Short mmCIF file of C-alpha atoms in Angstrom, two decimals:
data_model
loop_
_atom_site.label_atom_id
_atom_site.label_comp_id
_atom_site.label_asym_id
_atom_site.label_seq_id
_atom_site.Cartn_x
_atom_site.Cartn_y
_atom_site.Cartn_z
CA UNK A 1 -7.75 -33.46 2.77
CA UNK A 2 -6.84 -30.08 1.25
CA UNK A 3 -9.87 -28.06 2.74
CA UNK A 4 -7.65 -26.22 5.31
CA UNK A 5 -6.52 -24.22 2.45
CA UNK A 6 -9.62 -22.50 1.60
CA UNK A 7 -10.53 -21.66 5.40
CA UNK A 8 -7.04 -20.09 5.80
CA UNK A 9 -7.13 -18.62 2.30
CA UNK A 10 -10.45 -17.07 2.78
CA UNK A 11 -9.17 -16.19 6.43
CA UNK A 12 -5.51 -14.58 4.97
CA UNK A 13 -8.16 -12.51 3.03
CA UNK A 14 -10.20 -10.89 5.60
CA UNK A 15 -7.09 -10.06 7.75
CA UNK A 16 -6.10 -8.05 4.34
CA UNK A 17 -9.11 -6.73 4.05
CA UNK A 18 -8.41 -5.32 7.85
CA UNK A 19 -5.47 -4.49 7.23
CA UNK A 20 -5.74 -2.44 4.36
CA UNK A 21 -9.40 -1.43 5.45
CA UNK A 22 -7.51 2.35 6.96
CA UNK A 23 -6.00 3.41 3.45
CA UNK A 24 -8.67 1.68 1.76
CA UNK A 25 -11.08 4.73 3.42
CA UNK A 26 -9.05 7.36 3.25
CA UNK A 27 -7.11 7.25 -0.27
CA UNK A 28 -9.63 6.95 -3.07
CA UNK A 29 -6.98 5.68 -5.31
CA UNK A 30 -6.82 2.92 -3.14
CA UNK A 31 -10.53 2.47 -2.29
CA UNK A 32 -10.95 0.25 -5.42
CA UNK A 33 -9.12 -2.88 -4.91
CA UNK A 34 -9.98 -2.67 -1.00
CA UNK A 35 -13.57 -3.08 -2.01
CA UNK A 36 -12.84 -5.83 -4.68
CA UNK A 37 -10.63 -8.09 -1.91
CA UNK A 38 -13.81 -7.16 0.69
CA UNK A 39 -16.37 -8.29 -1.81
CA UNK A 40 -14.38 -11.12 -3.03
CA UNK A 41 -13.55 -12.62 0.66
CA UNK A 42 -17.41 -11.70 1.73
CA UNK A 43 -18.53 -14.20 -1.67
CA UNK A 44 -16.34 -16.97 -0.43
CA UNK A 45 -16.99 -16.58 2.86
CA UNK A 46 -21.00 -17.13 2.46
CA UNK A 47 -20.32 -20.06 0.52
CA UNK A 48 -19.01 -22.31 3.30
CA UNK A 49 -20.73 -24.72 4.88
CA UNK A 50 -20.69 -23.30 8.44
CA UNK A 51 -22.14 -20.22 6.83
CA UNK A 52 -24.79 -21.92 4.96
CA UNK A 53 -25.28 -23.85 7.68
CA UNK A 54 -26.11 -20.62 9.86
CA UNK A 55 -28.18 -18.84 6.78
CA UNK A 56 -30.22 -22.06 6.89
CA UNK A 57 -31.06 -20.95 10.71
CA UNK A 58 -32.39 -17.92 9.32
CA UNK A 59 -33.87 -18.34 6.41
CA UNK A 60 -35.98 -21.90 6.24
CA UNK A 61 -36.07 -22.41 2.92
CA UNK A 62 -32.59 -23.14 1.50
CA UNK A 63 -33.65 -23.20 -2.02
CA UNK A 64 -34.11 -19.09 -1.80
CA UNK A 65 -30.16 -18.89 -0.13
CA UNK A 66 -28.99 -21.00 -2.63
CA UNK A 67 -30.44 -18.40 -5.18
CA UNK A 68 -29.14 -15.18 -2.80
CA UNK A 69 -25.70 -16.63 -3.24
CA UNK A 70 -25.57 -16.60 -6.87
CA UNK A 71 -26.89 -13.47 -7.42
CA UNK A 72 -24.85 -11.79 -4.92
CA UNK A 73 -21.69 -13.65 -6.57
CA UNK A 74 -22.58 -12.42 -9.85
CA UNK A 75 -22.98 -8.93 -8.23
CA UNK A 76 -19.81 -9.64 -6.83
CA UNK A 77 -18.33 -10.65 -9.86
CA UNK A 78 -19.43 -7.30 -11.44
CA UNK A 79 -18.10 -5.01 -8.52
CA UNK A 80 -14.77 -6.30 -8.47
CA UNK A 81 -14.48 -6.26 -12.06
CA UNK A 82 -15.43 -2.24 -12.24
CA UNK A 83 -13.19 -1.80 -9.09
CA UNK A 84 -10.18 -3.56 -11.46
CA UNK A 85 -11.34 -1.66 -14.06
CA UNK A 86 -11.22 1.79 -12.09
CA UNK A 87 -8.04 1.00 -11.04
CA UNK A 88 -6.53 0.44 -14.13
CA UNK A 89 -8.03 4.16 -15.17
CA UNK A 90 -10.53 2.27 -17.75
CA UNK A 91 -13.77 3.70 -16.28
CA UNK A 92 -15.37 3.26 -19.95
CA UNK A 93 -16.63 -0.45 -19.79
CA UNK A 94 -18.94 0.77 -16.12
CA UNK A 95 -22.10 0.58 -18.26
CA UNK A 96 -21.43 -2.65 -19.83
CA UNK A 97 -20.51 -4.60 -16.63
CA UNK A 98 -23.14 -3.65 -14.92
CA UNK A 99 -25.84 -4.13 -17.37
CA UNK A 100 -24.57 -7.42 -18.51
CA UNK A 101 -24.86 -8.22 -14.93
CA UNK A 102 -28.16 -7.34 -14.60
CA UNK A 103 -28.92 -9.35 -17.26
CA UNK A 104 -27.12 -12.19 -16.05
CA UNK A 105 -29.07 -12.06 -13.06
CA UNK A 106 -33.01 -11.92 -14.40
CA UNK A 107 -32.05 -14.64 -16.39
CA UNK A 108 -31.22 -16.57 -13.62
CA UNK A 109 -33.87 -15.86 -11.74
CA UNK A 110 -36.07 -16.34 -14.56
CA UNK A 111 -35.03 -20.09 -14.99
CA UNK A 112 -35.19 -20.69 -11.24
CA UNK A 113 -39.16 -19.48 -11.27
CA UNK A 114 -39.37 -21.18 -14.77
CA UNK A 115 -38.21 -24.48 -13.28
CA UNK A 116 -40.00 -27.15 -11.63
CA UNK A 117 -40.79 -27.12 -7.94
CA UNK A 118 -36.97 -28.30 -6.31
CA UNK A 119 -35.50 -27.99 -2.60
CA UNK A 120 -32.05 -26.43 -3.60
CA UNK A 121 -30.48 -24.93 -6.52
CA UNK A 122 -27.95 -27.26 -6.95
CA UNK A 123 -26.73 -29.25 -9.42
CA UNK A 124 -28.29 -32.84 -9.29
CA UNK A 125 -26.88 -35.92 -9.71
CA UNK A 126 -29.26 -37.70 -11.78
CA UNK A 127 -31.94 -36.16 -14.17
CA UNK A 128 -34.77 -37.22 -11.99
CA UNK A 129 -34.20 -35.37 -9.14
CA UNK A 130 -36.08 -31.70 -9.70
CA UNK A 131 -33.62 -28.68 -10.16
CA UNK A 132 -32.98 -25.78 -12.20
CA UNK A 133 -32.37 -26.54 -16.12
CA UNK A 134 -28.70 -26.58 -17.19
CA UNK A 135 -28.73 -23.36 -18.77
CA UNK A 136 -29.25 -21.81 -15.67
CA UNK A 137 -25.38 -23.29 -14.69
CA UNK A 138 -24.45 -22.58 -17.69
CA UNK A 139 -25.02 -19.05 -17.54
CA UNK A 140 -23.94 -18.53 -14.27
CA UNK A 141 -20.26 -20.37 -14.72
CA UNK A 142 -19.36 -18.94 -18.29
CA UNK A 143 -20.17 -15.11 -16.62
CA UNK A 144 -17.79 -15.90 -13.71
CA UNK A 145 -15.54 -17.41 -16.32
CA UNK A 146 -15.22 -14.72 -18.46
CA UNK A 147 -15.53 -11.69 -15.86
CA UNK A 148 -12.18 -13.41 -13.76
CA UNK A 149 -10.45 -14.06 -16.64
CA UNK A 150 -10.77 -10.34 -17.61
CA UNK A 151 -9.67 -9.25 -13.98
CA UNK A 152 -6.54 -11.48 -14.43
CA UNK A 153 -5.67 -10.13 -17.57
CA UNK A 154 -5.87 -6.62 -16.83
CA UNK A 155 -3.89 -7.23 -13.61
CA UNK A 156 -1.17 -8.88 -15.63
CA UNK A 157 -1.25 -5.85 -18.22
CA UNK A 158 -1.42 -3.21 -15.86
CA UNK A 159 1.20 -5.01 -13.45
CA UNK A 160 3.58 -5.14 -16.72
CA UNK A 161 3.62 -0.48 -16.60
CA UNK A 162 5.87 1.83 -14.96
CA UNK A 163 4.99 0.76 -11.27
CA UNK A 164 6.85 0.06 -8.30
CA UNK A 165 8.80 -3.74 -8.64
CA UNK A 166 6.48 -4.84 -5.16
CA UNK A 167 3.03 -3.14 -6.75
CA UNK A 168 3.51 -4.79 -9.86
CA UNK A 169 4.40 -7.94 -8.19
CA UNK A 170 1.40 -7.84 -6.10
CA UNK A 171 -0.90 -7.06 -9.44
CA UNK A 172 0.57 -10.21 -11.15
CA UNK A 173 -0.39 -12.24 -7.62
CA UNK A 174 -3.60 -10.85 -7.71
CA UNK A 175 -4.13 -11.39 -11.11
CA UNK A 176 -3.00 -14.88 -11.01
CA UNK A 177 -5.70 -15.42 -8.22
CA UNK A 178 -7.95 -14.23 -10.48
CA UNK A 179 -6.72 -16.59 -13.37
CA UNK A 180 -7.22 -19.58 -10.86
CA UNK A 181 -10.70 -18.26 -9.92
CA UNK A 182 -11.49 -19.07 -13.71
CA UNK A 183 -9.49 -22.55 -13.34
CA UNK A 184 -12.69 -23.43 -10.55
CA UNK A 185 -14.91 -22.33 -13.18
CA UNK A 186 -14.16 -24.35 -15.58
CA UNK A 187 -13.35 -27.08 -13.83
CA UNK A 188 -17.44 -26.52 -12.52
CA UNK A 189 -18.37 -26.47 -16.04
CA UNK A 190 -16.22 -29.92 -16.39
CA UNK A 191 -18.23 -31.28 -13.62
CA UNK A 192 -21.46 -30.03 -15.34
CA UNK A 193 -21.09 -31.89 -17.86
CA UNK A 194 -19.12 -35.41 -16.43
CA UNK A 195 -20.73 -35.44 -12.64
CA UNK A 196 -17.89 -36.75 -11.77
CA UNK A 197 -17.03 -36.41 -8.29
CA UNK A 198 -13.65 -36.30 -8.98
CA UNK A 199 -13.79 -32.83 -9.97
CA UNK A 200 -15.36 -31.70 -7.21
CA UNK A 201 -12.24 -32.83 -5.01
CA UNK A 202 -10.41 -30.25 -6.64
CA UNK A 203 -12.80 -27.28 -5.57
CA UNK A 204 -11.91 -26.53 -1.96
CA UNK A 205 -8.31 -26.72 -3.25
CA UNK A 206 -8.33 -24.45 -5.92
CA UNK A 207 -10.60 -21.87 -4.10
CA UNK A 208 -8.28 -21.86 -1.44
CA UNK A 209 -4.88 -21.24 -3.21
CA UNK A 210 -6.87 -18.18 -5.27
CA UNK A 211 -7.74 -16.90 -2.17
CA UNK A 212 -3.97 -17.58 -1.34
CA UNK A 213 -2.86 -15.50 -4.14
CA UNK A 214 -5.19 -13.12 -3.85
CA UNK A 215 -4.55 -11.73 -0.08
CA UNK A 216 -0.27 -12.05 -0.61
CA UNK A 217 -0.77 -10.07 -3.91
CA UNK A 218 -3.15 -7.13 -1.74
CA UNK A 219 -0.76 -7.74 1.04
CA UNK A 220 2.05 -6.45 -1.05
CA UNK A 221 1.23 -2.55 -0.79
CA UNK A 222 0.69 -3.16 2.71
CA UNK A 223 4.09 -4.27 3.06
CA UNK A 224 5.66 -0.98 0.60
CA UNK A 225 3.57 1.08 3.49
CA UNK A 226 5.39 -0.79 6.32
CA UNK A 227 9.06 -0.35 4.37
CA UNK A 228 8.42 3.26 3.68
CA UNK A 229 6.70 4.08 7.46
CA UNK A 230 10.47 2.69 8.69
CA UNK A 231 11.97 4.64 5.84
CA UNK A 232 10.82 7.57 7.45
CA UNK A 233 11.16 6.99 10.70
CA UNK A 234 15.03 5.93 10.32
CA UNK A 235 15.53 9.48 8.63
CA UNK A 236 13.59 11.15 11.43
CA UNK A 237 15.34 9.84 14.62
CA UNK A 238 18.54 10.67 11.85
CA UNK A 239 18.17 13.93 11.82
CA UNK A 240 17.35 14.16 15.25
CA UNK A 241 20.54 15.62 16.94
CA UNK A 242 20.67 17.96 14.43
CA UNK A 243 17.61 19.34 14.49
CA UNK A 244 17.54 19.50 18.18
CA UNK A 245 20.45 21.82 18.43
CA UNK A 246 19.58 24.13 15.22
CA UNK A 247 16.53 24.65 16.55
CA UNK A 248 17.44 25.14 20.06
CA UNK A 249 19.83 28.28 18.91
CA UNK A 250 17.02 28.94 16.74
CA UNK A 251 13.70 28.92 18.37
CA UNK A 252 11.58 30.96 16.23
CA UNK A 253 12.13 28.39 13.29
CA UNK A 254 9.81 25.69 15.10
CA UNK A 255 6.04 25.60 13.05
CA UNK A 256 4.62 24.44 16.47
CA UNK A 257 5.26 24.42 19.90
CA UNK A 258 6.13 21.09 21.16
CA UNK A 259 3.54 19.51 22.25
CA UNK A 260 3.96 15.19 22.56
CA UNK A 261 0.13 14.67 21.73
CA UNK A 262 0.05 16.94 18.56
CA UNK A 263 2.94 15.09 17.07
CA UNK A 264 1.55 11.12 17.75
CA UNK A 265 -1.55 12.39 15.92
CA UNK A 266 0.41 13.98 12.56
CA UNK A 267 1.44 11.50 9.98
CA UNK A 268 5.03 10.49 10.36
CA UNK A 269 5.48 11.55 6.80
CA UNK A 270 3.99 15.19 7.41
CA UNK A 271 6.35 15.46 10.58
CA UNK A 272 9.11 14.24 8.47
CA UNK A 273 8.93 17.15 6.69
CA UNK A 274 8.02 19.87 9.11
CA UNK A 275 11.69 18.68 10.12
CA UNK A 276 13.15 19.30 7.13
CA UNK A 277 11.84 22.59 6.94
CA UNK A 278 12.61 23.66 10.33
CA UNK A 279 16.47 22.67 10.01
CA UNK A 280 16.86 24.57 6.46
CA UNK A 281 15.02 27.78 8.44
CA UNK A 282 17.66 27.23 11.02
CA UNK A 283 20.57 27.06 8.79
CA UNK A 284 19.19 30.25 7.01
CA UNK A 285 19.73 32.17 10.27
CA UNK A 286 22.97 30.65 11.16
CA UNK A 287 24.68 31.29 7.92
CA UNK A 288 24.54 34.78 8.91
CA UNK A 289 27.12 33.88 12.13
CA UNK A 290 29.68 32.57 9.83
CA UNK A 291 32.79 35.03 9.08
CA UNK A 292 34.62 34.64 6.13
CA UNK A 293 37.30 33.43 8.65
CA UNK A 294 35.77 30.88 9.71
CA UNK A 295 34.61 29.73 6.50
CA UNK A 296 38.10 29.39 5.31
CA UNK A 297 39.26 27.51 8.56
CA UNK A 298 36.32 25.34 7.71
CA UNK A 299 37.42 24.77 4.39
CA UNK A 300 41.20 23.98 5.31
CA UNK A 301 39.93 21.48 8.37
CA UNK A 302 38.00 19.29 5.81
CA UNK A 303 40.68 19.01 3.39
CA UNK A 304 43.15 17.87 6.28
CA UNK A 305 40.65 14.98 6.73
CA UNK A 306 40.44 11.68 5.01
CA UNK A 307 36.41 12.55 3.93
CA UNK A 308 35.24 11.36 0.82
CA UNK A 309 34.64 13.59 -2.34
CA UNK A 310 30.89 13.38 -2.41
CA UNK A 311 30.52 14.28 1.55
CA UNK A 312 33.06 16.86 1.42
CA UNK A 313 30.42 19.75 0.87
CA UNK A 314 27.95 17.70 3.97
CA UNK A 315 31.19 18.15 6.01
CA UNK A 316 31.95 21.78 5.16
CA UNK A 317 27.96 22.18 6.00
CA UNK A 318 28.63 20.45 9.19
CA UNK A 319 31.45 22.33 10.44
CA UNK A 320 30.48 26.02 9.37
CA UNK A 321 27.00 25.10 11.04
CA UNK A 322 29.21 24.00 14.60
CA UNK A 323 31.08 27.25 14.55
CA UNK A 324 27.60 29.50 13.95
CA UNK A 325 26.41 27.55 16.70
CA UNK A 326 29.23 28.59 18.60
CA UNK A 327 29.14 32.65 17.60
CA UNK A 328 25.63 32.36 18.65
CA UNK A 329 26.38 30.98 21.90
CA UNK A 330 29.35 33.24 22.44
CA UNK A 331 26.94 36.49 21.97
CA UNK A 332 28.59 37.44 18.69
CA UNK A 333 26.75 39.39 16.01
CA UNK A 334 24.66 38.27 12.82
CA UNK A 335 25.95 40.03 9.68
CA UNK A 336 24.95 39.74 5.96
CA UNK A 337 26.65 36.87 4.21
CA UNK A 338 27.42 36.97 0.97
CA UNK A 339 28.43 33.54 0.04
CA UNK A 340 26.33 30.67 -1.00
CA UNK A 341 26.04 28.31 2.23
CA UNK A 342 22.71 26.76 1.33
CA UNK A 343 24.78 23.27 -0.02
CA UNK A 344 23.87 21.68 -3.60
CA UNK A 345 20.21 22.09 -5.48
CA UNK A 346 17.58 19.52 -4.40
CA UNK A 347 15.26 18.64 -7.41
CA UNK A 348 12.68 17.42 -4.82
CA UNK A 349 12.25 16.49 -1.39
CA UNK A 350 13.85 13.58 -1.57
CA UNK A 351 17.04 14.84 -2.79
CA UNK A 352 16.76 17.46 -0.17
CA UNK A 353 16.35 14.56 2.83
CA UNK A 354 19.01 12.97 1.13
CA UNK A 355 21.58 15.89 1.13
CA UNK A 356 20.45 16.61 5.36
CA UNK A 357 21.14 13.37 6.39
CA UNK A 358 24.33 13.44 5.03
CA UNK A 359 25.05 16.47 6.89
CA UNK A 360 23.75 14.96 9.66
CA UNK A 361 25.88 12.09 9.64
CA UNK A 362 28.85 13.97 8.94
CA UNK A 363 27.70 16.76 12.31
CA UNK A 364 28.03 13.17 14.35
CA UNK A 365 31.68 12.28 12.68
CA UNK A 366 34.78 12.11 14.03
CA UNK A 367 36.13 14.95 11.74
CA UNK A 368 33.25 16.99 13.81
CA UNK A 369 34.38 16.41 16.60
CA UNK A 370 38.29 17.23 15.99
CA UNK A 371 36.72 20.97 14.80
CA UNK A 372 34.67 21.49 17.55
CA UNK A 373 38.18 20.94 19.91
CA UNK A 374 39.95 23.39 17.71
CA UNK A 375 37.22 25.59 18.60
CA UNK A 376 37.53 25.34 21.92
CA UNK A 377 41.13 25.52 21.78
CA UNK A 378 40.87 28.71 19.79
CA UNK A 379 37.91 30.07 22.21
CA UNK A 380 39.38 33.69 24.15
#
């Protein structure tokens, strides 16, 4: 009744995998847990019955897929525990994973060739029907056991550090996937030792809401990359006006010509940036057009205007940038300036972003706008 949930579970997982398949290639701090969710969804994707059912096209003997599946699940098992492991910065326990995998693995296939002749490895429901001996299964469930109980648990530690709230969110998620990976496995071993097929009702289930857990708790830094991508591109079409007109009294500050195809192919973030670089080049040059004059009309316009304390110096910035804009335009000469017209000290680039777009708010205000007409008025 409940088997939809592992199709769409294992399906929410490959669309993650997709999804996250670009950053997964390109940043290597990412490239761990990309691999673990593509291993993961490629382990439960072989093991349903329309792709057994295909394999079994393929390969005619189904007892040699049903071995193929559980090594490459215990290999699976393995990778995504080193991937967790890597990205958790524990690169110390490689060695032992992967030779207590190995092991795991002749052992297995040293029972199956050890065992009488049978038609599937699968666990039989009556002691005369030929199989593998129980200690094959009971290998194979108590290494899946304990290797996705460990994944949970470091997901849940690492998810408790200094990390973003949605990253460490999406840790716990995938951690708790994990957790209920090791519910299935002991509910196998349960069934291994009951045959009770009421237990095996609650497979499909509990695969499917671990795969649940799994994709929404990868999906997570997917999302942070979608918030901060319209992050930047609210601050960019922000600082737009001003920009445009800096840079347009200002030419020689522009990096790079403008050229429409260039820009779609730079990162968003890079051209972010650039921006920020060219408008603090262009209000180096400008500062230069300001007379003390017109710094102290500046200064009286802004405290005739109802502006708040903190965006006082944004609207001083504002208006001393309008009337070098305006000497510039009116052919009027650059001389040195001695004051400090650079605004407030940015710690980092953030603070710097910060401190433009409230001078680019304030170059769009109303109090702007009243300077600029006492310009004009004043204009010979």
């Amino acid at each position: 009744m409940l088997a939809w949930l592992e199709t769409t579970g294992i399906a929410a997982l490959w669309v993650v995998a997709i999804a996250r398949a670009p950053q997964g290639l390109r940043d290597r701090s990412q490239r761990p847990l990309w691999l673990a969710i593509v291993m993961i969804a490629l382990a439960m994707s072989i093991h349903l019955e329309p792709v057994t059912a295909a394999l079994g096209h393929l390969v005619p003997d189904e007892h040699w897929i049903d071995l193929t599946k559980h090594l490459f699940s215990i290999i699976d098992a393995a990778a995504v525990l080193w991937f967790i492991f890597g990205a958790a910065d524990r690169h110390r326990h490689t060695a032992l994973v992967f030779c207590t995998a190995a092991t795991v693995m002749s052992a297995l296939v040293l029972l199956d060739l050890g065992a009488p002749g049978h038609a599937r490895n699968q666990i039989t429901g009556s002691a005369a029907t030929p199989g593998v001996p129980l200690a094959y299964w009971w290998l194979f469930f108590v290494f899946h056991l304990v290797a996705d109980t460990t994944c949970g648990v470091v997901c849940w530690r690492y998810g408790r550090q200094d990390t973003p709230r949605l990253l460490r969110l999406g840790l716990r998620l995938f951690g708790t996937g994990t957790l209920l990976a090791s519910l299935l496995w002991v509910l196998k071993l349960v069934y291994l030792h009951t045959r009770s097929t009421a237990v095996c009702l609650w497979f499909s289930p509990v695969t499917g809401v671990e795969a649940w857990f799994m994709a929404i708790g990868a999906a997570l830094p997917v999302v942070i990359q979608l918030r901060a991508h319209r992050r930047y591109r609210r601050t960019y079409r922000r600082l737009a006006p001003l920009w445009h007109d800096l840079t347009a009294a200002s030419p020689d500050v522009v990096l790079t010509p403008d050229n429409r195809l260039w820009e779609a192919a730079m990162p968003l973030q890079l051209r972010l940036y650039r921006r920020v670089i060219e408008i603090r080049d262009a209000m180096i040059v400008l500062r230069n057009y300001v007379t003390p004059a017109a710094l102290e009309a500046v200064h009286r316009h802004v405290a005739e205007q109802t502006v708040p304390e903190h965006l006082v110096n944004a609207h001083v910035t504002a208006c001393w940038l309008t009337a070098a804009l305006d000497a510039r335009r009116n052919g009027r000469p650059p001389h040195s300036q001695t004051v400090n017209l650079a605004g407030p000290a940015a710690n980092d680039l953030t603070d710097e972003i910060e401190h433009l777009l409230r001078v680019a708010d304030a170059y769009r205000s109303p109090s702007l706008r009243t300077y600029k007409a006492a310009l004009s008025a004043a204009a010979p």
